Coordinates of C-alpha atoms in Angstrom, one line a residue:
Chain A
M794 CA -3.1 16.2 -7.9
T795 CA 0.0 16.9 -6.3
Q796 CA 2.4 19.1 -8.3
Y797 CA 5.7 17.9 -7.5
P798 CA 8.6 18.8 -7.2
T799 CA 7.3 22.0 -5.5
R800 CA 10.7 24.1 -6.1
S801 CA 11.2 25.6 -9.4
K802 CA 14.2 24.8 -11.3
E803 CA 15.5 28.5 -10.5
V804 CA 16.1 27.6 -6.7
A805 CA 17.0 24.1 -7.3
D806 CA 20.4 22.8 -6.1
P807 CA 22.8 21.8 -9.1
V808 CA 23.5 18.0 -9.6
L809 CA 27.0 16.9 -10.8
I810 CA 27.1 14.1 -13.1
V811 CA 30.1 12.2 -14.1
G812 CA 29.9 9.5 -16.8
S813 CA 29.9 8.6 -20.2
M814 CA 29.2 10.7 -23.4
A815 CA 29.3 8.6 -26.4
F816 CA 28.2 7.8 -30.1
D817 CA 26.0 4.9 -30.3
D818 CA 25.3 2.7 -33.1
L819 CA 22.0 0.9 -32.6
E820 CA 20.4 -2.1 -34.3
L821 CA 16.3 -1.8 -32.9
P822 CA 13.4 -3.7 -34.0
S823 CA 12.2 -0.5 -35.8
V824 CA 15.2 1.1 -37.5
N825 CA 19.0 0.9 -37.7
A826 CA 20.7 4.0 -36.1
K827 CA 24.2 5.4 -36.6
D828 CA 26.0 7.7 -34.6
V829 CA 23.4 8.2 -32.4
V830 CA 24.8 10.9 -29.5
G831 CA 24.4 8.8 -26.3
G832 CA 26.4 8.1 -23.2
A833 CA 25.0 7.8 -19.4
A834 CA 26.1 11.3 -18.6
T835 CA 24.2 12.5 -21.6
Y836 CA 21.0 10.9 -21.0
A837 CA 21.2 11.5 -17.3
A838 CA 21.9 15.2 -18.0
Y839 CA 19.0 16.0 -20.1
A840 CA 16.6 14.0 -17.8
A841 CA 18.1 16.0 -14.4
S842 CA 17.9 19.4 -16.4
L843 CA 14.3 19.1 -16.2
F844 CA 14.2 19.9 -12.7
S845 CA 17.6 21.3 -11.6
P846 CA 20.8 22.8 -12.8
V847 CA 23.3 20.4 -13.8
R848 CA 27.2 20.1 -14.3
I849 CA 28.8 17.4 -16.2
V850 CA 31.9 15.9 -15.9
A851 CA 33.0 13.7 -19.0
V852 CA 35.4 13.4 -22.0
V853 CA 34.4 13.6 -25.6
G854 CA 36.7 13.4 -28.9
D855 CA 37.2 16.1 -31.4
D856 CA 34.3 14.4 -33.3
F857 CA 31.7 15.1 -31.0
P858 CA 29.5 17.7 -32.3
S859 CA 29.3 21.0 -30.3
S860 CA 25.5 21.6 -30.9
V861 CA 25.0 19.0 -28.3
L862 CA 26.9 20.8 -25.9
E863 CA 25.2 24.0 -27.0
D864 CA 22.0 22.4 -26.6
L865 CA 22.6 20.9 -22.8
T866 CA 24.2 24.4 -22.1
A867 CA 20.9 25.8 -22.9
R868 CA 18.9 23.9 -20.7
D869 CA 21.5 25.2 -17.7
V870 CA 23.8 22.1 -18.0
D871 CA 27.3 23.3 -17.1
V872 CA 29.7 21.8 -19.8
A873 CA 32.8 23.3 -18.5
G874 CA 33.7 19.8 -16.8
V875 CA 33.3 18.4 -20.5
E876 CA 36.8 17.5 -21.6
R877 CA 37.4 17.9 -25.3
A878 CA 40.5 15.2 -26.2
K879 CA 42.3 14.6 -29.2
G880 CA 40.8 11.7 -30.7
K881 CA 37.6 10.0 -31.0
T882 CA 34.4 9.8 -28.9
F883 CA 33.6 6.4 -26.9
R884 CA 31.4 4.4 -29.4
W885 CA 29.0 1.3 -28.5
A886 CA 27.3 -0.8 -31.1
G887 CA 24.5 -3.1 -29.9
R888 CA 21.6 -5.1 -31.2
Y889 CA 18.4 -5.4 -29.4
A890 CA 16.3 -8.7 -29.5
S891 CA 13.0 -8.3 -31.7
N892 CA 10.9 -7.5 -28.1
L893 CA 13.7 -5.2 -26.7
A894 CA 14.0 -7.6 -23.7
S895 CA 17.7 -7.9 -24.2
R896 CA 20.5 -6.7 -26.1
E897 CA 24.1 -7.8 -27.2
T898 CA 27.0 -5.8 -27.5
L899 CA 28.3 -6.0 -31.3
D900 CA 31.3 -3.5 -30.6
T901 CA 32.8 -1.1 -28.0
Q902 CA 35.6 1.6 -28.7
L903 CA 36.7 3.2 -25.7
N904 CA 38.8 6.0 -27.7
V905 CA 39.3 9.1 -25.7
F906 CA 37.2 7.4 -22.7
A907 CA 40.0 5.0 -22.2
D908 CA 42.1 7.7 -20.5
F909 CA 39.5 9.6 -19.2
R910 CA 40.7 11.1 -15.7
P911 CA 37.8 13.3 -14.6
K912 CA 38.8 16.5 -13.3
L913 CA 36.3 18.7 -11.8
P914 CA 36.4 22.6 -12.6
A915 CA 37.1 24.6 -9.3
S916 CA 33.2 25.9 -9.5
F917 CA 32.1 22.1 -9.5
A918 CA 33.7 21.6 -5.9
D919 CA 31.0 22.7 -4.1
S920 CA 28.2 20.2 -5.9
P921 CA 25.6 18.9 -3.3
F922 CA 24.3 16.4 -5.3
V923 CA 26.1 13.9 -6.9
L924 CA 25.5 11.2 -9.5
L925 CA 28.6 8.8 -10.2
G926 CA 27.8 7.2 -13.5
N927 CA 29.1 3.5 -14.2
I928 CA 32.7 4.4 -14.5
Q929 CA 35.9 2.6 -12.9
P930 CA 35.3 2.6 -9.1
Q931 CA 39.0 4.3 -8.8
L932 CA 37.7 7.0 -10.9
Q933 CA 34.3 7.6 -8.8
L934 CA 36.5 7.7 -5.7
D935 CA 38.6 10.2 -7.5
V936 CA 35.6 12.4 -8.3
L937 CA 34.5 12.1 -4.6
S938 CA 37.7 13.4 -3.6
Q939 CA 37.6 16.4 -5.3
I940 CA 34.1 17.7 -4.0
K941 CA 33.4 19.3 -0.5
A942 CA 30.8 17.9 1.6
P943 CA 28.2 16.7 -0.9
R944 CA 24.6 16.2 0.7
F945 CA 23.7 13.3 -1.5
V946 CA 26.0 10.9 -3.5
A947 CA 24.3 8.4 -6.0
A948 CA 26.3 5.7 -7.8
D949 CA 25.9 3.2 -10.5
T950 CA 27.8 0.4 -11.5
M951 CA 28.0 -2.5 -13.9
N952 CA 29.0 -6.6 -13.9
F953 CA 32.5 -5.8 -15.3
W954 CA 33.6 -3.7 -12.0
I955 CA 31.5 -6.0 -9.7
S956 CA 33.5 -9.0 -10.8
G957 CA 36.9 -7.0 -11.7
E958 CA 37.1 -4.4 -8.9
R959 CA 35.4 -5.6 -6.3
K960 CA 37.7 -4.4 -3.4
K961 CA 37.9 -0.7 -5.0
L962 CA 33.9 -1.0 -5.4
G963 CA 33.5 -2.1 -1.5
E964 CA 35.2 1.3 -1.0
V965 CA 33.0 3.2 -3.1
L966 CA 29.9 1.9 -1.3
S967 CA 30.9 2.9 1.9
K968 CA 31.3 6.5 0.7
I969 CA 27.8 6.9 -1.1
D970 CA 24.5 7.4 0.3
T971 CA 22.5 5.5 -2.4
L972 CA 23.6 2.6 -4.9
M973 CA 21.4 2.3 -8.3
I974 CA 21.9 -0.8 -10.0
N975 CA 20.0 -3.2 -11.9
D976 CA 18.6 -6.5 -10.4
E977 CA 21.0 -8.7 -12.3
E978 CA 23.9 -6.7 -11.0
L979 CA 22.4 -6.7 -7.6
R980 CA 22.3 -10.6 -7.6
E981 CA 25.8 -10.8 -8.7
L982 CA 26.9 -8.3 -6.0
A983 CA 25.3 -10.0 -3.1
D984 CA 25.8 -13.4 -4.7
I985 CA 22.3 -13.9 -3.5
H986 CA 19.1 -14.7 -6.0
N987 CA 16.4 -13.3 -4.0
I988 CA 15.9 -9.8 -4.2
R989 CA 15.2 -8.8 -0.7
R990 CA 18.1 -10.8 1.0
A991 CA 20.3 -9.4 -1.9
A992 CA 19.3 -5.7 -1.0
A993 CA 19.9 -6.4 2.7
A994 CA 23.5 -7.9 2.1
V995 CA 24.2 -4.5 -0.1
L996 CA 22.9 -2.4 2.6
N997 CA 25.4 -3.7 4.8
L998 CA 28.3 -2.7 2.5
G999 CA 27.5 0.8 3.1
P1000 CA 25.2 2.5 1.1
K1001 CA 22.2 4.0 3.4
R1002 CA 19.8 3.3 0.4
L1003 CA 19.6 0.8 -2.6
I1004 CA 17.7 1.4 -5.8
V1005 CA 16.9 -1.6 -8.1
K1006 CA 16.3 -0.9 -11.6
R1007 CA 14.3 -3.7 -13.1
G1008 CA 13.6 -2.1 -16.7
E1009 CA 9.7 -2.9 -18.3
Y1010 CA 9.2 -4.0 -14.7
G1011 CA 9.6 -0.7 -12.6
A1012 CA 12.2 0.1 -10.0
M1013 CA 12.5 -0.5 -6.2
L1014 CA 13.9 1.5 -3.4
F1015 CA 15.2 -0.4 0.1
D1016 CA 16.0 1.9 2.7
D1017 CA 15.4 2.2 6.6
E1018 CA 11.6 2.7 6.0
G1019 CA 11.3 -0.6 4.2
V1020 CA 10.6 -1.2 0.6
F1021 CA 9.1 0.9 -2.0
F1022 CA 7.9 0.0 -5.6
T1023 CA 7.3 1.7 -8.7
P1024 CA 6.2 0.1 -11.7
A1025 CA 7.2 1.5 -15.4
Y1026 CA 4.9 3.2 -17.3
P1027 CA 3.2 0.7 -19.7
L1028 CA 4.4 2.3 -23.1
E1029 CA 2.2 1.3 -26.1
D1030 CA 5.1 1.8 -28.4
E1031 CA 8.6 1.0 -27.0
V1032 CA 11.4 2.2 -29.4
D1033 CA 14.5 2.4 -27.9
P1034 CA 15.7 1.4 -24.1
T1035 CA 19.1 2.5 -24.6
G1036 CA 19.5 5.1 -21.5
A1037 CA 16.6 4.5 -19.9
G1038 CA 18.3 3.5 -16.6
D1039 CA 20.8 6.8 -16.8
S1040 CA 17.6 8.7 -17.4
F1041 CA 15.8 7.4 -14.5
A1042 CA 19.0 8.1 -12.6
G1043 CA 19.2 11.4 -13.8
A1044 CA 15.6 12.3 -13.2
L1045 CA 16.0 11.0 -9.7
L1046 CA 18.8 13.4 -9.1
G1047 CA 17.3 16.3 -10.5
Y1048 CA 14.1 16.0 -8.7
L1049 CA 16.1 15.4 -5.1
A1050 CA 18.0 18.4 -5.7
A1051 CA 14.8 20.4 -6.7
S1052 CA 12.8 19.3 -4.1
G1053 CA 14.8 20.6 -0.7
T1054 CA 14.5 17.3 1.4
L1055 CA 15.7 13.9 1.1
D1056 CA 13.4 11.9 3.7
G1057 CA 11.6 8.4 2.7
P1058 CA 8.2 10.4 1.2
C1059 CA 10.7 12.5 -1.0
L1060 CA 12.7 9.6 -2.3
R1061 CA 9.7 7.6 -3.2
R1062 CA 8.3 10.6 -5.2
G1063 CA 11.2 10.7 -6.7
L1064 CA 11.2 7.1 -7.9
R1065 CA 7.8 7.5 -9.5
L1066 CA 8.8 10.7 -11.1
A1067 CA 12.1 9.1 -12.4
S1068 CA 9.9 6.2 -13.8
A1069 CA 7.8 8.4 -15.7
V1070 CA 10.8 10.3 -17.1
A1071 CA 12.7 6.9 -18.1
S1072 CA 9.8 6.0 -20.0
F1073 CA 9.7 9.1 -22.4
C1074 CA 13.2 8.0 -23.2
V1075 CA 12.1 4.9 -24.3
E1076 CA 9.7 6.0 -26.8
G1077 CA 12.3 7.6 -29.1
V1078 CA 15.5 6.8 -30.7
G1079 CA 18.5 8.0 -28.5
T1080 CA 17.9 11.5 -26.5
A1081 CA 15.2 12.2 -29.5
K1082 CA 12.3 12.0 -27.2
L1083 CA 13.6 12.4 -23.8
K1084 CA 14.8 15.8 -24.7
A1085 CA 11.8 17.3 -26.1
V1086 CA 9.7 16.2 -23.2
H1087 CA 8.4 18.9 -20.8
R1088 CA 7.9 19.2 -17.3
A1089 CA 4.1 19.4 -17.8
D1090 CA 4.4 16.3 -19.9
V1091 CA 6.1 14.4 -16.9
M1092 CA 3.6 15.4 -14.6
M1093 CA 0.9 14.2 -16.6
R1094 CA 2.7 10.7 -16.9
L1095 CA 3.4 11.0 -13.2
E1096 CA -0.3 11.0 -12.5
A1097 CA -1.3 8.2 -14.8
L1098 CA 1.7 6.3 -13.1
R1099 CA 0.3 6.9 -9.6
S1100 CA -3.2 5.9 -10.5
I1101 CA -1.7 2.3 -12.0
T1102 CA -1.2 1.6 -8.2
K1103 CA -4.2 3.5 -6.6
T1104 CA -7.5 1.0 -5.9
G1105 CA -9.5 4.1 -5.7
G1106 CA -13.2 3.7 -4.5
Chain B
M68 CA -5.9 0.5 7.4
T69 CA -9.2 -1.0 5.3
Q70 CA -10.1 -4.4 6.2
Y71 CA -11.5 -5.9 3.2
P72 CA -13.5 -7.7 2.3
T73 CA -16.3 -6.2 4.2
R74 CA -18.4 -8.8 4.4
S75 CA -17.7 -12.3 6.3
K76 CA -17.3 -15.7 4.9
E77 CA -20.9 -16.7 6.3
V78 CA -22.9 -14.3 3.7
A79 CA -20.3 -14.4 0.7
D80 CA -21.7 -16.0 -2.5
P81 CA -19.9 -19.4 -3.6
V82 CA -17.3 -19.9 -6.0
L83 CA -17.4 -22.6 -8.4
I84 CA -13.7 -23.7 -9.4
V85 CA -13.2 -26.2 -11.9
G86 CA -9.6 -27.6 -12.8
S87 CA -7.1 -30.4 -12.1
M88 CA -6.5 -32.0 -8.6
A89 CA -3.0 -33.8 -8.9
F90 CA 0.1 -35.3 -7.4
D91 CA 3.3 -33.1 -8.2
D92 CA 6.8 -34.8 -8.0
L93 CA 8.8 -31.2 -7.5
E94 CA 12.1 -31.2 -7.8
L95 CA 12.8 -27.8 -6.1
P96 CA 16.4 -25.9 -5.2
S97 CA 15.8 -26.5 -1.6
V98 CA 14.4 -29.6 -1.4
N99 CA 12.9 -32.9 -3.8
A100 CA 9.4 -33.7 -2.7
K101 CA 7.3 -36.5 -4.2
D102 CA 3.3 -36.8 -4.2
V103 CA 2.9 -33.5 -3.6
V104 CA -1.0 -32.8 -3.6
G105 CA -1.5 -30.0 -6.1
G106 CA -3.3 -29.2 -9.4
A107 CA -4.8 -25.8 -10.4
A108 CA -8.1 -26.7 -8.4
T109 CA -6.8 -27.6 -5.2
Y110 CA -4.6 -24.6 -5.2
A111 CA -7.4 -22.3 -6.4
A112 CA -9.9 -23.9 -3.3
Y113 CA -7.7 -23.4 -0.3
A114 CA -7.0 -19.8 -1.6
A115 CA -10.8 -18.9 -2.4
S116 CA -12.1 -20.8 0.7
L117 CA -10.3 -18.3 2.8
F118 CA -13.2 -15.7 1.7
S119 CA -16.0 -17.6 0.3
P120 CA -17.6 -21.1 0.3
V121 CA -16.5 -23.2 -2.4
R122 CA -17.4 -25.8 -4.8
I123 CA -15.3 -28.0 -6.7
V124 CA -15.5 -30.0 -10.1
A125 CA -12.5 -32.3 -10.6
V126 CA -11.7 -35.9 -11.0
V127 CA -9.3 -37.9 -9.1
G128 CA -8.0 -41.3 -9.1
D129 CA -8.6 -43.9 -6.4
D130 CA -5.3 -43.2 -5.2
F131 CA -6.1 -39.7 -3.8
P132 CA -6.2 -39.1 -0.2
S133 CA -9.4 -38.7 1.0
S134 CA -8.0 -37.0 4.0
V135 CA -7.4 -34.1 1.3
L136 CA -11.2 -33.7 0.5
E137 CA -12.1 -33.8 4.2
D138 CA -9.6 -31.0 4.9
L139 CA -11.0 -29.0 2.1
T140 CA -14.8 -30.0 3.4
A141 CA -13.8 -28.5 7.0
R142 CA -12.9 -25.5 5.2
D143 CA -16.5 -24.9 3.5
V144 CA -15.2 -26.4 0.1
D145 CA -18.0 -28.4 -1.3
V146 CA -16.5 -31.7 -2.9
A147 CA -19.5 -33.3 -4.1
G148 CA -18.2 -32.1 -8.0
V149 CA -15.1 -34.5 -7.4
E150 CA -15.6 -37.6 -9.1
R151 CA -13.4 -40.6 -8.1
A152 CA -12.5 -42.6 -11.2
K153 CA -11.1 -45.7 -11.4
G154 CA -7.3 -45.4 -12.0
K155 CA -4.5 -43.0 -11.1
T156 CA -4.7 -39.4 -10.3
F157 CA -2.9 -36.7 -12.7
R158 CA 0.5 -36.6 -12.1
W159 CA 3.0 -33.9 -13.1
A160 CA 6.7 -34.0 -12.1
G161 CA 9.0 -30.6 -12.8
R162 CA 12.3 -29.3 -12.2
Y163 CA 12.8 -25.6 -11.0
A164 CA 15.6 -23.7 -11.8
S165 CA 17.9 -22.8 -8.7
N166 CA 16.4 -19.3 -8.9
L167 CA 12.9 -20.7 -9.2
A168 CA 12.8 -18.2 -12.1
S169 CA 11.8 -21.1 -15.0
R170 CA 11.0 -24.8 -14.5
E171 CA 11.0 -27.5 -16.9
T172 CA 8.3 -30.3 -16.9
L173 CA 10.2 -33.9 -16.7
D174 CA 6.9 -35.9 -16.9
T175 CA 3.0 -35.8 -17.3
Q176 CA 0.9 -38.6 -16.6
L177 CA -2.7 -37.4 -17.4
N178 CA -4.4 -40.8 -15.9
V179 CA -8.0 -40.1 -15.0
F180 CA -7.6 -36.5 -16.1
A181 CA -7.2 -37.6 -19.8
D182 CA -11.2 -38.7 -19.7
F183 CA -12.4 -36.0 -17.2
R184 CA -15.8 -34.5 -18.8
P185 CA -17.1 -32.3 -16.0
K186 CA -20.6 -33.0 -14.8
L187 CA -22.0 -30.4 -12.4
P188 CA -24.1 -31.9 -9.2
A189 CA -27.4 -30.0 -9.4
S190 CA -26.5 -27.9 -6.5
F191 CA -23.8 -26.4 -8.3
A192 CA -26.0 -25.0 -10.9
D193 CA -26.5 -21.8 -9.6
S194 CA -23.1 -20.6 -9.0
P195 CA -22.9 -17.0 -9.2
F196 CA -18.7 -17.1 -9.2
V197 CA -16.9 -19.3 -11.7
L198 CA -13.5 -19.9 -12.1
L199 CA -12.6 -22.4 -14.7
G200 CA -9.3 -23.5 -14.6
N201 CA -6.7 -24.3 -17.2
I202 CA -8.7 -27.2 -19.0
Q203 CA -9.6 -27.8 -22.8
P204 CA -11.5 -25.0 -24.0
Q205 CA -14.4 -27.6 -24.7
L206 CA -14.5 -28.6 -21.3
Q207 CA -14.7 -25.0 -20.4
L208 CA -17.7 -24.4 -22.6
D209 CA -19.3 -27.7 -21.4
V210 CA -18.9 -26.4 -17.7
L211 CA -20.5 -23.1 -18.6
S212 CA -23.4 -24.3 -20.1
Q213 CA -24.4 -26.4 -16.9
I214 CA -24.5 -23.0 -15.0
K215 CA -27.3 -20.7 -14.8
A216 CA -26.8 -17.3 -15.4
P217 CA -23.6 -16.8 -13.4
R218 CA -22.7 -13.4 -12.3
F219 CA -18.8 -13.7 -13.1
V220 CA -17.1 -16.0 -15.2
A221 CA -13.3 -15.9 -15.0
A222 CA -11.0 -18.3 -17.0
D223 CA -7.6 -19.3 -17.2
T224 CA -5.9 -21.1 -20.2
M225 CA -2.3 -22.0 -21.3
N226 CA -0.2 -22.0 -24.5
F227 CA -1.2 -25.5 -25.4
W228 CA -4.6 -24.5 -26.2
I229 CA -3.4 -21.2 -27.5
S230 CA -1.9 -22.7 -30.1
G231 CA -3.9 -26.2 -30.7
E232 CA -7.6 -25.1 -29.8
R233 CA -7.6 -21.3 -30.9
K234 CA -11.0 -21.2 -32.4
K235 CA -12.8 -23.1 -29.2
L236 CA -10.6 -20.7 -27.0
G237 CA -12.2 -18.1 -29.0
E238 CA -15.6 -19.2 -27.9
V239 CA -14.7 -19.5 -24.5
L240 CA -13.3 -15.8 -24.7
S241 CA -16.7 -14.6 -25.9
K242 CA -18.4 -16.2 -23.1
I243 CA -16.6 -14.9 -19.9
D244 CA -16.1 -11.8 -18.2
T245 CA -12.6 -12.1 -17.0
L246 CA -9.6 -13.8 -18.8
M247 CA -6.5 -14.7 -16.8
I248 CA -3.2 -15.6 -18.0
N249 CA 0.3 -14.8 -17.7
D250 CA 2.4 -12.4 -20.0
E251 CA 4.1 -15.1 -22.0
E252 CA 0.6 -16.6 -22.5
L253 CA -1.1 -13.1 -23.5
R254 CA 1.9 -12.4 -26.0
E255 CA 1.2 -15.5 -27.6
L256 CA -2.6 -15.0 -27.8
A257 CA -2.6 -11.8 -29.1
D258 CA 0.7 -12.2 -31.1
I259 CA 1.9 -8.7 -30.1
H260 CA 4.7 -8.6 -28.0
N261 CA 3.9 -5.1 -26.1
I262 CA 1.7 -5.9 -23.3
R263 CA -0.5 -2.9 -23.5
R264 CA -1.3 -3.7 -27.3
A265 CA -1.5 -7.3 -26.5
A266 CA -4.0 -6.5 -23.8
A267 CA -6.0 -4.6 -25.9
A268 CA -6.1 -7.0 -28.7
V269 CA -7.2 -9.6 -26.5
L270 CA -9.9 -7.6 -24.8
N271 CA -11.1 -7.0 -28.4
L272 CA -11.9 -10.8 -28.5
G273 CA -14.5 -10.6 -25.9
P274 CA -13.7 -10.6 -22.3
K275 CA -14.5 -7.4 -20.2
R276 CA -11.3 -7.6 -18.4
L277 CA -8.0 -9.1 -18.8
I278 CA -5.5 -10.0 -15.8
V279 CA -2.0 -10.5 -16.4
K280 CA 0.0 -12.5 -14.2
R281 CA 3.7 -11.9 -14.2
G282 CA 5.2 -14.1 -11.4
E283 CA 7.4 -12.5 -9.1
Y284 CA 6.7 -9.0 -10.9
G285 CA 3.1 -8.9 -9.7
A286 CA 0.0 -8.9 -11.7
M287 CA -2.0 -6.1 -14.1
L288 CA -5.4 -5.5 -14.5
F289 CA -6.9 -4.1 -17.9
D290 CA -10.5 -2.9 -17.8
D291 CA -12.5 0.0 -19.0
E292 CA -11.3 2.0 -16.3
G293 CA -7.6 1.6 -17.7
V294 CA -4.6 -0.2 -16.2
F295 CA -3.8 -1.4 -12.5
F296 CA -0.7 -2.9 -11.4
T297 CA 0.2 -4.8 -7.9
P298 CA 3.4 -5.9 -7.4
A299 CA 4.2 -9.1 -6.2
Y300 CA 4.9 -9.3 -2.2
P301 CA 9.0 -9.4 -1.8
L302 CA 9.5 -12.6 -0.3
E303 CA 12.7 -13.5 1.7
D304 CA 12.4 -17.0 1.1
E305 CA 10.8 -18.2 -1.9
V306 CA 10.4 -22.3 -1.5
D307 CA 7.9 -23.1 -4.2
P308 CA 6.1 -21.2 -6.9
T309 CA 4.1 -24.2 -7.9
G310 CA 0.2 -23.2 -7.5
A311 CA 1.0 -19.4 -6.8
G312 CA -1.2 -18.5 -10.1
D313 CA -3.8 -20.5 -9.0
S314 CA -4.0 -19.4 -5.7
F315 CA -4.1 -15.8 -7.1
A316 CA -6.9 -16.8 -9.1
G317 CA -8.8 -18.6 -6.3
A318 CA -8.1 -15.6 -3.8
L319 CA -9.6 -13.2 -6.3
L320 CA -12.7 -15.1 -6.8
G321 CA -13.1 -15.8 -3.3
Y322 CA -12.7 -12.0 -2.7
L323 CA -15.0 -10.7 -5.3
A324 CA -17.8 -13.3 -4.1
A325 CA -17.2 -11.8 -0.5
S326 CA -17.2 -8.5 -1.5
G327 CA -20.7 -7.9 -3.0
T328 CA -19.7 -5.6 -5.7
L329 CA -17.7 -6.1 -9.1
D330 CA -16.7 -2.3 -9.6
G331 CA -13.4 -0.9 -10.8
P332 CA -12.1 -0.3 -7.1
C333 CA -13.3 -3.9 -6.1
L334 CA -11.3 -5.5 -8.7
R335 CA -8.5 -3.7 -7.7
R336 CA -8.4 -4.4 -4.0
G337 CA -8.9 -8.0 -5.3
L338 CA -6.0 -8.2 -7.0
R339 CA -4.0 -7.0 -4.4
L340 CA -5.5 -9.1 -2.1
A341 CA -4.8 -12.2 -4.4
S342 CA -1.0 -11.1 -4.8
A343 CA -1.0 -11.3 -0.8
V344 CA -2.3 -14.7 -0.7
A345 CA -0.2 -16.0 -3.6
S346 CA 2.9 -14.7 -1.7
F347 CA 2.1 -17.1 1.1
C348 CA 1.7 -19.8 -1.5
V349 CA 5.4 -19.6 -2.4
E350 CA 6.8 -19.8 0.9
G351 CA 5.7 -23.7 1.3
V352 CA 6.2 -26.6 -0.7
G353 CA 2.7 -27.2 -2.1
T354 CA -0.4 -26.4 -0.4
A355 CA 1.5 -26.6 3.2
K356 CA 1.8 -22.7 3.8
L357 CA -1.5 -21.5 2.0
K358 CA -3.6 -23.9 3.9
A359 CA -2.4 -22.8 7.1
V360 CA -2.8 -19.3 6.5
H361 CA -5.3 -17.5 8.2
R362 CA -7.2 -14.4 7.0
A363 CA -5.5 -12.1 9.7
D364 CA -1.8 -13.1 8.2
V365 CA -3.6 -12.2 4.7
M366 CA -4.5 -8.9 5.9
M367 CA -1.2 -8.0 7.5
R368 CA 0.5 -8.6 4.1
L369 CA -2.1 -7.0 2.2
E370 CA -1.2 -3.9 4.2
A371 CA 2.2 -4.5 3.5
L372 CA 1.9 -4.9 0.1
R373 CA -0.2 -1.7 -0.3
S374 CA 2.5 0.3 1.7
I375 CA 5.1 -0.8 -1.0
T376 CA 3.3 1.4 -3.4
K377 CA 2.7 4.4 -1.6
T378 CA 4.9 7.3 -1.4
G379 CA 3.6 8.6 1.7
G380 CA 4.5 12.0 3.6

């Protein structure tokens, strides 16, 4: 059993995460939960901080609990870039189908997020690993312009920006290493249904690598070494998929920052590890399970996940 | 690179395949094709005959081309169990969605298939490997009763029998080694959405193993060694998914009959091989591509498929 990453968190590079911090009202098959602390940056930060120091750039309102920021700080997450603005925190309300396979948005209140203009503390400007969460492409560019020579930049995006901000998004794509989106977003971005041809088309737009998140079906990596696929860990109790994709992204960046290399095998191991971390996220409401997980738990699930694709014998 | 199966077709055990032989009228995104020779037994026989001798039990009408039976015979498929009945061959007409992800049945004409009562030639009674295609559970039982001590019996079924013939299907499940169904059928059979718990419930009904076909997402095996997953080969040109699941089943049985063992690693290699074979089926209309494929083509794609889940390094 390979224990990876091989570097401890103490010597890992820091990961800068930009994105939303939010309250979610979740109608889940098993429970209705209100005021659940969520947001892409929150999930990604909890996941990344399993492996590396983290820096968050986000905005919260005056209603956001300080205890969450303190909890993150205790995990080596630097919250100096979390702006506390006058007003309410971003809020999302959604209802999941009974099989958790789909969800509908019931309400979105941008609140302080509407005027979010990410400003990086000077101490963040040297961040070698950067995760640009799913925010307006212009804001992703603004963040990038504040960072000196990052080593690895990954970005997420969504249908809203693909249809409404395609040109700006194209500029983002020309400046990042890795795009991480789900399969439907990939299809929309490339305007091609076939995943493999859509991936080729998107790689032509700039990024060196494409990671396609496929929910319960796993995740794929397309790079110059070919295609890699990791299944999702087959859970017996799926509770809440909210934030699983963000946990996946955060875990991958955290792992890469801890591993010291960025070659093909490293990326592939990172995808599998990220899949293991994301599976924990789904087992609890909000960040409940994710933040209780230890590195040893992840390694055990990683081993199980690896064995699932091994023929053995 | 492991070349498997290790036994040549000449010393492989025969595989008995029971199921439909049919004409399909296909409305595909790329082409409309009429009178395409199809049917589960046809696809499974072409796939299995890559690795082992095959015996078919089926019924066709007087309109079914002898050339197809001759083509199969030339591939070591014994068609002595193909009854030629007075009347028309079973016909299915379907329209695929533009992304091939779903299809609707436009017309089904059972014709001679309506009165199909499978009768095995005496020479088939010693068949060690048996694939019970998706036919009425009572007919699956009738076939089984005509076989002496088979070594490995796999069965397919469908929603129609799950809802309408649950009791008879239960009898089938108690008598087979391996159930091979798709994920939606699994969920309906177990009345549980979660794949892992549904699999556990179905394994409680009798079969030693469950294989879940998930289309473009691959296939899973549940057995007493745990869970195995193989992705589908990511194709660049998907033409016609008709028969892919049957090709998968046929290839698996053919491989097992050729490999000489039935242990966990063998089953797992078989699933991956079956996934490789099924991918060829999707690349052509009907059996066009499947029947043109050689064992060496399959081995190359198998290697590609294996590398997709390897982290390497």
